[in-house]
Each structure stands twice: as structure tokens, then as C-alpha cells.
Amino acid sequence: MKSRLVSAAAVSALALTPVIGFASPASAAPFKCSVTQSKTFPTRGSDTKIDIYLCVEKVGSGYTAKAGVSYTNGGGSINKFDKLEVHVRLERYDVAQAGLVCNFFPIVNFGVSGDNIPCGPIGDTTTSPVTADGTVIYNIDGDNEGDFRWELTGSPSL
């Protein structure tokens, strides 16, 4: 069931960076990721499918959180969304230590598909245990229903 968004995000970052990938299991820094979470949105033309996973990683004396976003049936030449924000948080005991908002509205509206587009990392020198958590705030173009939230399942604790 969809829930109404009550407050707007205070921070915004444009996620128009090239795919840089994430650390591999062979890297020295430990990390943990959530399972890939999928949602299909009833957008104009073909429905748009978005897949997201969240990762937390030990980096130096702190930790980082990030998301990887993939999508199919984006707009190309059709506006699909009026808003599409991925909110990533580094949390300790469900309390945000750091956060980042990536604006995927232009990426999905103007591209047909994308794979493993990064949002983050965002970091903090907090101590373990930490998790990566996130939310997607979206507004489907032309539905006149306003903003909605998609709560993501966080990463395992590190």
C-alpha cells in the first residue's frame, strides 16, 4: 500500500555520474549488501521497473553507505516521473549518522535503461554496528496523486 509523503527532503544530489561500481568480495574492506529490491511503476507507455540494493562498507576509520540502482523502460522521449529520489542513510541502531539524496528523475526520464548506477557513498566515522538503509520518494507523471514513499529493506549489519 502506498503512503503519502509528509515532508520534503532537505538535501539533493544529482546522480548523473558514470557507473563506478562497488567493491568486489576480493577487496580488503568488508562490506554487506541487501538483496535487490524491485518495484514496477505504472508509468505512461510501458511500465518502468526499478531495482535497488543497499550496501554498507568499512572504509578506513569509518563506514560508508551506498545504493546501486538499475531501471528498464525509462522515458527516452516520454516523461515518466515528476520526482524520483533515492534517499540513502548510514544508520547505527536505526539512527541516521549520515544521509544523501540522489535525484534519478532526469536519468530515468531521459534514458531507456540503466544498470548499477551509484548513489553515494556517504560516510561517517561512527562505530559498529552500522547498516545502509534507504527510501525512494516518487511522483508518477500525470497521475495527479502527489508524492509516495517506497521503504527499502536495509543491508545486514556490519
PDB file of C-alpha atoms in Angstrom:
ATOM      1  CA  MET A   1       0.000   0.000   0.000  1.00  0.00           C
ATOM      2  CA  LYS A   2       1.280   3.479  -0.845  1.00  0.00           C
ATOM      3  CA  SER A   3       1.726   6.091   1.850  1.00  0.00           C
ATOM      4  CA  ARG A   4       1.718   9.861   1.424  1.00  0.00           C
ATOM      5  CA  LEU A   5       4.939  11.792   1.829  1.00  0.00           C
ATOM      6  CA  VAL A   6       4.679  14.232   4.704  1.00  0.00           C
ATOM      7  CA  SER A   7       7.928  16.202   4.428  1.00  0.00           C
ATOM      8  CA  ALA A   8      10.302  17.067   1.599  1.00  0.00           C
ATOM      9  CA  ALA A   9      13.987  16.149   1.552  1.00  0.00           C
ATOM     10  CA  ALA A  10      16.343  18.935   2.576  1.00  0.00           C
ATOM     11  CA  VAL A  11      19.370  17.676   0.688  1.00  0.00           C
ATOM     12  CA  SER A  12      19.539  16.902  -3.016  1.00  0.00           C
ATOM     13  CA  ALA A  13      22.295  15.492  -5.173  1.00  0.00           C
ATOM     14  CA  LEU A  14      22.189  14.763  -8.873  1.00  0.00           C
ATOM     15  CA  ALA A  15      23.075  11.145  -9.670  1.00  0.00           C
ATOM     16  CA  LEU A  16      24.349  11.783 -13.184  1.00  0.00           C
ATOM     17  CA  THR A  17      27.717  10.189 -12.540  1.00  0.00           C
ATOM     18  CA  PRO A  18      29.093   7.353 -14.619  1.00  0.00           C
ATOM     19  CA  VAL A  19      28.894   3.840 -13.220  1.00  0.00           C
ATOM     20  CA  ILE A  20      31.877   3.379 -10.936  1.00  0.00           C
ATOM     21  CA  GLY A  21      30.837   0.058  -9.469  1.00  0.00           C
ATOM     22  CA  PHE A  22      31.183  -1.268  -5.955  1.00  0.00           C
ATOM     23  CA  ALA A  23      33.918  -3.072  -4.098  1.00  0.00           C
ATOM     24  CA  SER A  24      34.263  -6.707  -5.004  1.00  0.00           C
ATOM     25  CA  PRO A  25      34.323  -9.535  -2.430  1.00  0.00           C
ATOM     26  CA  ALA A  26      38.089  -9.782  -3.009  1.00  0.00           C
ATOM     27  CA  SER A  27      38.656  -6.227  -1.722  1.00  0.00           C
ATOM     28  CA  ALA A  28      40.314  -5.661   1.646  1.00  0.00           C
ATOM     29  CA  ALA A  29      37.408  -3.704   3.153  1.00  0.00           C
ATOM     30  CA  PRO A  30      34.472  -5.765   4.487  1.00  0.00           C
ATOM     31  CA  PHE A  31      31.017  -4.902   3.192  1.00  0.00           C
ATOM     32  CA  LYS A  32      27.451  -6.243   3.282  1.00  0.00           C
ATOM     33  CA  CYS A  33      24.592  -5.627   0.861  1.00  0.00           C
ATOM     34  CA  SER A  34      20.830  -6.074   0.929  1.00  0.00           C
ATOM     35  CA  VAL A  35      19.060  -8.255  -1.579  1.00  0.00           C
ATOM     36  CA  THR A  36      17.967  -6.477  -4.743  1.00  0.00           C
ATOM     37  CA  GLN A  37      14.542  -4.905  -4.248  1.00  0.00           C
ATOM     38  CA  SER A  38      12.267  -4.351  -7.249  1.00  0.00           C
ATOM     39  CA  LYS A  39       9.211  -2.251  -7.964  1.00  0.00           C
ATOM     40  CA  THR A  40       7.276  -1.758 -11.188  1.00  0.00           C
ATOM     41  CA  PHE A  41       5.665   1.657 -11.568  1.00  0.00           C
ATOM     42  CA  PRO A  42       2.530   2.208 -13.725  1.00  0.00           C
ATOM     43  CA  THR A  43       4.018   4.879 -15.970  1.00  0.00           C
ATOM     44  CA  ARG A  44       2.916   6.194 -19.374  1.00  0.00           C
ATOM     45  CA  GLY A  45       3.900   3.988 -22.294  1.00  0.00           C
ATOM     46  CA  SER A  46       5.474   0.870 -20.783  1.00  0.00           C
ATOM     47  CA  ASP A  47       5.613   0.427 -17.009  1.00  0.00           C
ATOM     48  CA  THR A  48       9.003   1.337 -15.530  1.00  0.00           C
ATOM     49  CA  LYS A  49      10.827  -1.245 -13.384  1.00  0.00           C
ATOM     50  CA  ILE A  50      13.414  -0.150 -10.830  1.00  0.00           C
ATOM     51  CA  ASP A  51      15.821  -2.453  -8.945  1.00  0.00           C
ATOM     52  CA  ILE A  52      17.806  -1.185  -5.934  1.00  0.00           C
ATOM     53  CA  TYR A  53      20.245  -2.678  -3.470  1.00  0.00           C
ATOM     54  CA  LEU A  54      21.937  -1.029  -0.474  1.00  0.00           C
ATOM     55  CA  CYS A  55      25.482  -1.660   0.800  1.00  0.00           C
ATOM     56  CA  VAL A  56      27.445  -0.723   3.900  1.00  0.00           C
ATOM     57  CA  GLU A  57      31.239  -0.853   3.824  1.00  0.00           C
ATOM     58  CA  LYS A  58      34.120  -0.385   6.271  1.00  0.00           C
ATOM     59  CA  VAL A  59      36.388   2.354   4.897  1.00  0.00           C
ATOM     60  CA  GLY A  60      39.413   3.460   6.914  1.00  0.00           C
ATOM     61  CA  SER A  61      38.290   4.513  10.392  1.00  0.00           C
ATOM     62  CA  GLY A  62      34.603   4.756   9.435  1.00  0.00           C
ATOM     63  CA  TYR A  63      31.832   3.342   7.289  1.00  0.00           C
ATOM     64  CA  THR A  64      30.021   4.262   4.087  1.00  0.00           C
ATOM     65  CA  ALA A  65      26.532   3.539   2.755  1.00  0.00           C
ATOM     66  CA  LYS A  66      25.539   3.498  -0.920  1.00  0.00           C
ATOM     67  CA  ALA A  67      22.893   2.233  -3.313  1.00  0.00           C
ATOM     68  CA  GLY A  68      23.049   0.663  -6.743  1.00  0.00           C
ATOM     69  CA  VAL A  69      20.085   1.476  -8.998  1.00  0.00           C
ATOM     70  CA  SER A  70      19.038  -0.215 -12.254  1.00  0.00           C
ATOM     71  CA  TYR A  71      15.973   0.511 -14.368  1.00  0.00           C
ATOM     72  CA  THR A  72      14.178  -0.608 -17.527  1.00  0.00           C
ATOM     73  CA  ASN A  73      11.507   1.091 -19.661  1.00  0.00           C
ATOM     74  CA  GLY A  74      12.561   4.607 -18.764  1.00  0.00           C
ATOM     75  CA  GLY A  75      11.207   7.597 -20.607  1.00  0.00           C
ATOM     76  CA  GLY A  76      13.552   8.153 -23.503  1.00  0.00           C
ATOM     77  CA  SER A  77      11.260  10.782 -25.001  1.00  0.00           C
ATOM     78  CA  ILE A  78       8.337  10.411 -22.536  1.00  0.00           C
ATOM     79  CA  ASN A  79       8.256  11.877 -19.023  1.00  0.00           C
ATOM     80  CA  LYS A  80       7.653   9.029 -16.595  1.00  0.00           C
ATOM     81  CA  PHE A  81       8.196  10.756 -13.243  1.00  0.00           C
ATOM     82  CA  ASP A  82       7.775  14.232 -11.777  1.00  0.00           C
ATOM     83  CA  LYS A  83      10.040  13.168  -8.882  1.00  0.00           C
ATOM     84  CA  LEU A  84      12.280  10.156  -8.309  1.00  0.00           C
ATOM     85  CA  GLU A  85      14.658  10.478  -5.351  1.00  0.00           C
ATOM     86  CA  VAL A  86      16.748   7.748  -3.742  1.00  0.00           C
ATOM     87  CA  HIS A  87      17.496   8.534  -0.092  1.00  0.00           C
ATOM     88  CA  VAL A  88      20.466   6.595   1.329  1.00  0.00           C
ATOM     89  CA  ARG A  89      21.310   6.597   5.025  1.00  0.00           C
ATOM     90  CA  LEU A  90      24.170   5.202   7.079  1.00  0.00           C
ATOM     91  CA  GLU A  91      22.492   4.112  10.310  1.00  0.00           C
ATOM     92  CA  ARG A  92      23.625   2.907  13.719  1.00  0.00           C
ATOM     93  CA  TYR A  93      20.850   1.273  15.762  1.00  0.00           C
ATOM     94  CA  ASP A  94      18.287   2.713  13.270  1.00  0.00           C
ATOM     95  CA  VAL A  95      19.525   6.282  13.870  1.00  0.00           C
ATOM     96  CA  ALA A  96      20.871   8.080  10.793  1.00  0.00           C
ATOM     97  CA  GLN A  97      24.544   9.012  11.100  1.00  0.00           C
ATOM     98  CA  ALA A  98      24.803  10.412   7.562  1.00  0.00           C
ATOM     99  CA  GLY A  99      22.464  10.729   4.583  1.00  0.00           C
ATOM    100  CA  LEU A 100      22.385  11.518   0.893  1.00  0.00           C
ATOM    101  CA  VAL A 101      19.624  12.135  -1.663  1.00  0.00           C
ATOM    102  CA  CYS A 102      20.195  11.283  -5.339  1.00  0.00           C
ATOM    103  CA  ASN A 103      17.817  12.667  -7.935  1.00  0.00           C
ATOM    104  CA  PHE A 104      17.085   9.936 -10.515  1.00  0.00           C
ATOM    105  CA  PHE A 105      14.280  11.920 -12.176  1.00  0.00           C
ATOM    106  CA  PRO A 106      16.399  13.155 -15.118  1.00  0.00           C
ATOM    107  CA  ILE A 107      18.198   9.834 -15.523  1.00  0.00           C
ATOM    108  CA  VAL A 108      15.068   7.687 -15.769  1.00  0.00           C
ATOM    109  CA  ASN A 109      13.009  10.236 -17.724  1.00  0.00           C
ATOM    110  CA  PHE A 110      15.640  10.710 -20.421  1.00  0.00           C
ATOM    111  CA  GLY A 111      17.145   7.219 -20.590  1.00  0.00           C
ATOM    112  CA  VAL A 112      15.579   3.960 -21.697  1.00  0.00           C
ATOM    113  CA  SER A 113      17.549   1.773 -19.267  1.00  0.00           C
ATOM    114  CA  GLY A 114      20.451   1.907 -16.842  1.00  0.00           C
ATOM    115  CA  ASP A 115      22.404  -0.652 -14.844  1.00  0.00           C
ATOM    116  CA  ASN A 116      24.064  -0.330 -11.446  1.00  0.00           C
ATOM    117  CA  ILE A 117      24.003   3.480 -11.292  1.00  0.00           C
ATOM    118  CA  PRO A 118      25.549   4.546  -7.973  1.00  0.00           C
ATOM    119  CA  CYS A 119      24.003   6.729  -5.308  1.00  0.00           C
ATOM    120  CA  GLY A 120      26.707   7.507  -2.783  1.00  0.00           C
ATOM    121  CA  PRO A 121      28.804   6.677  -0.980  1.00  0.00           C
ATOM    122  CA  ILE A 122      28.030   8.726   2.094  1.00  0.00           C
ATOM    123  CA  GLY A 123      30.247   8.161   5.115  1.00  0.00           C
ATOM    124  CA  ASP A 124      30.779   8.770   8.798  1.00  0.00           C
ATOM    125  CA  THR A 125      33.323   7.838  11.466  1.00  0.00           C
ATOM    126  CA  THR A 126      30.679   6.189  13.652  1.00  0.00           C
ATOM    127  CA  THR A 127      31.347   2.812  15.253  1.00  0.00           C
ATOM    128  CA  SER A 128      29.892  -0.615  14.532  1.00  0.00           C
ATOM    129  CA  PRO A 129      27.204  -1.940  14.224  1.00  0.00           C
ATOM    130  CA  VAL A 130      26.016   0.013  11.176  1.00  0.00           C
ATOM    131  CA  THR A 131      23.659  -0.589   8.254  1.00  0.00           C
ATOM    132  CA  ALA A 132      22.769   1.053   4.965  1.00  0.00           C
ATOM    133  CA  ASP A 133      19.090   1.958   4.721  1.00  0.00           C
ATOM    134  CA  GLY A 134      17.001   3.848   2.208  1.00  0.00           C
ATOM    135  CA  THR A 135      13.757   5.208   0.881  1.00  0.00           C
ATOM    136  CA  VAL A 136      12.544   6.137  -2.586  1.00  0.00           C
ATOM    137  CA  ILE A 137      10.310   9.214  -2.902  1.00  0.00           C
ATOM    138  CA  TYR A 138       8.488   9.232  -6.215  1.00  0.00           C
ATOM    139  CA  ASN A 139       5.744  11.050  -8.088  1.00  0.00           C
ATOM    140  CA  ILE A 140       4.444   9.453 -11.281  1.00  0.00           C
ATOM    141  CA  ASP A 141       3.907  11.950 -14.100  1.00  0.00           C
ATOM    142  CA  GLY A 142       0.264  12.563 -14.984  1.00  0.00           C
ATOM    143  CA  ASP A 143      -1.388  10.600 -12.154  1.00  0.00           C
ATOM    144  CA  ASN A 144      -2.267  13.720 -10.089  1.00  0.00           C
ATOM    145  CA  GLU A 145      -1.678  11.779  -6.853  1.00  0.00           C
ATOM    146  CA  GLY A 146       1.411  13.553  -5.477  1.00  0.00           C
ATOM    147  CA  ASP A 147       4.430  12.004  -3.783  1.00  0.00           C
ATOM    148  CA  PHE A 148       4.691   8.461  -2.443  1.00  0.00           C
ATOM    149  CA  ARG A 149       7.297   6.529  -0.405  1.00  0.00           C
ATOM    150  CA  TRP A 150       8.868   3.152  -1.102  1.00  0.00           C
ATOM    151  CA  GLU A 151      10.655   1.996   2.054  1.00  0.00           C
ATOM    152  CA  LEU A 152      13.654  -0.188   1.241  1.00  0.00           C
ATOM    153  CA  THR A 153      14.963  -3.060   3.344  1.00  0.00           C
ATOM    154  CA  GLY A 154      18.366  -2.145   4.740  1.00  0.00           C
ATOM    155  CA  SER A 155      21.611  -4.023   4.464  1.00  0.00           C
ATOM    156  CA  PRO A 156      22.735  -6.547   7.042  1.00  0.00           C
ATOM    157  CA  SER A 157      24.673  -5.064   9.950  1.00  0.00           C
ATOM    158  CA  LEU A 158      28.435  -4.648   9.714  1.00  0.00           C
TER     159      LEU A 158
END
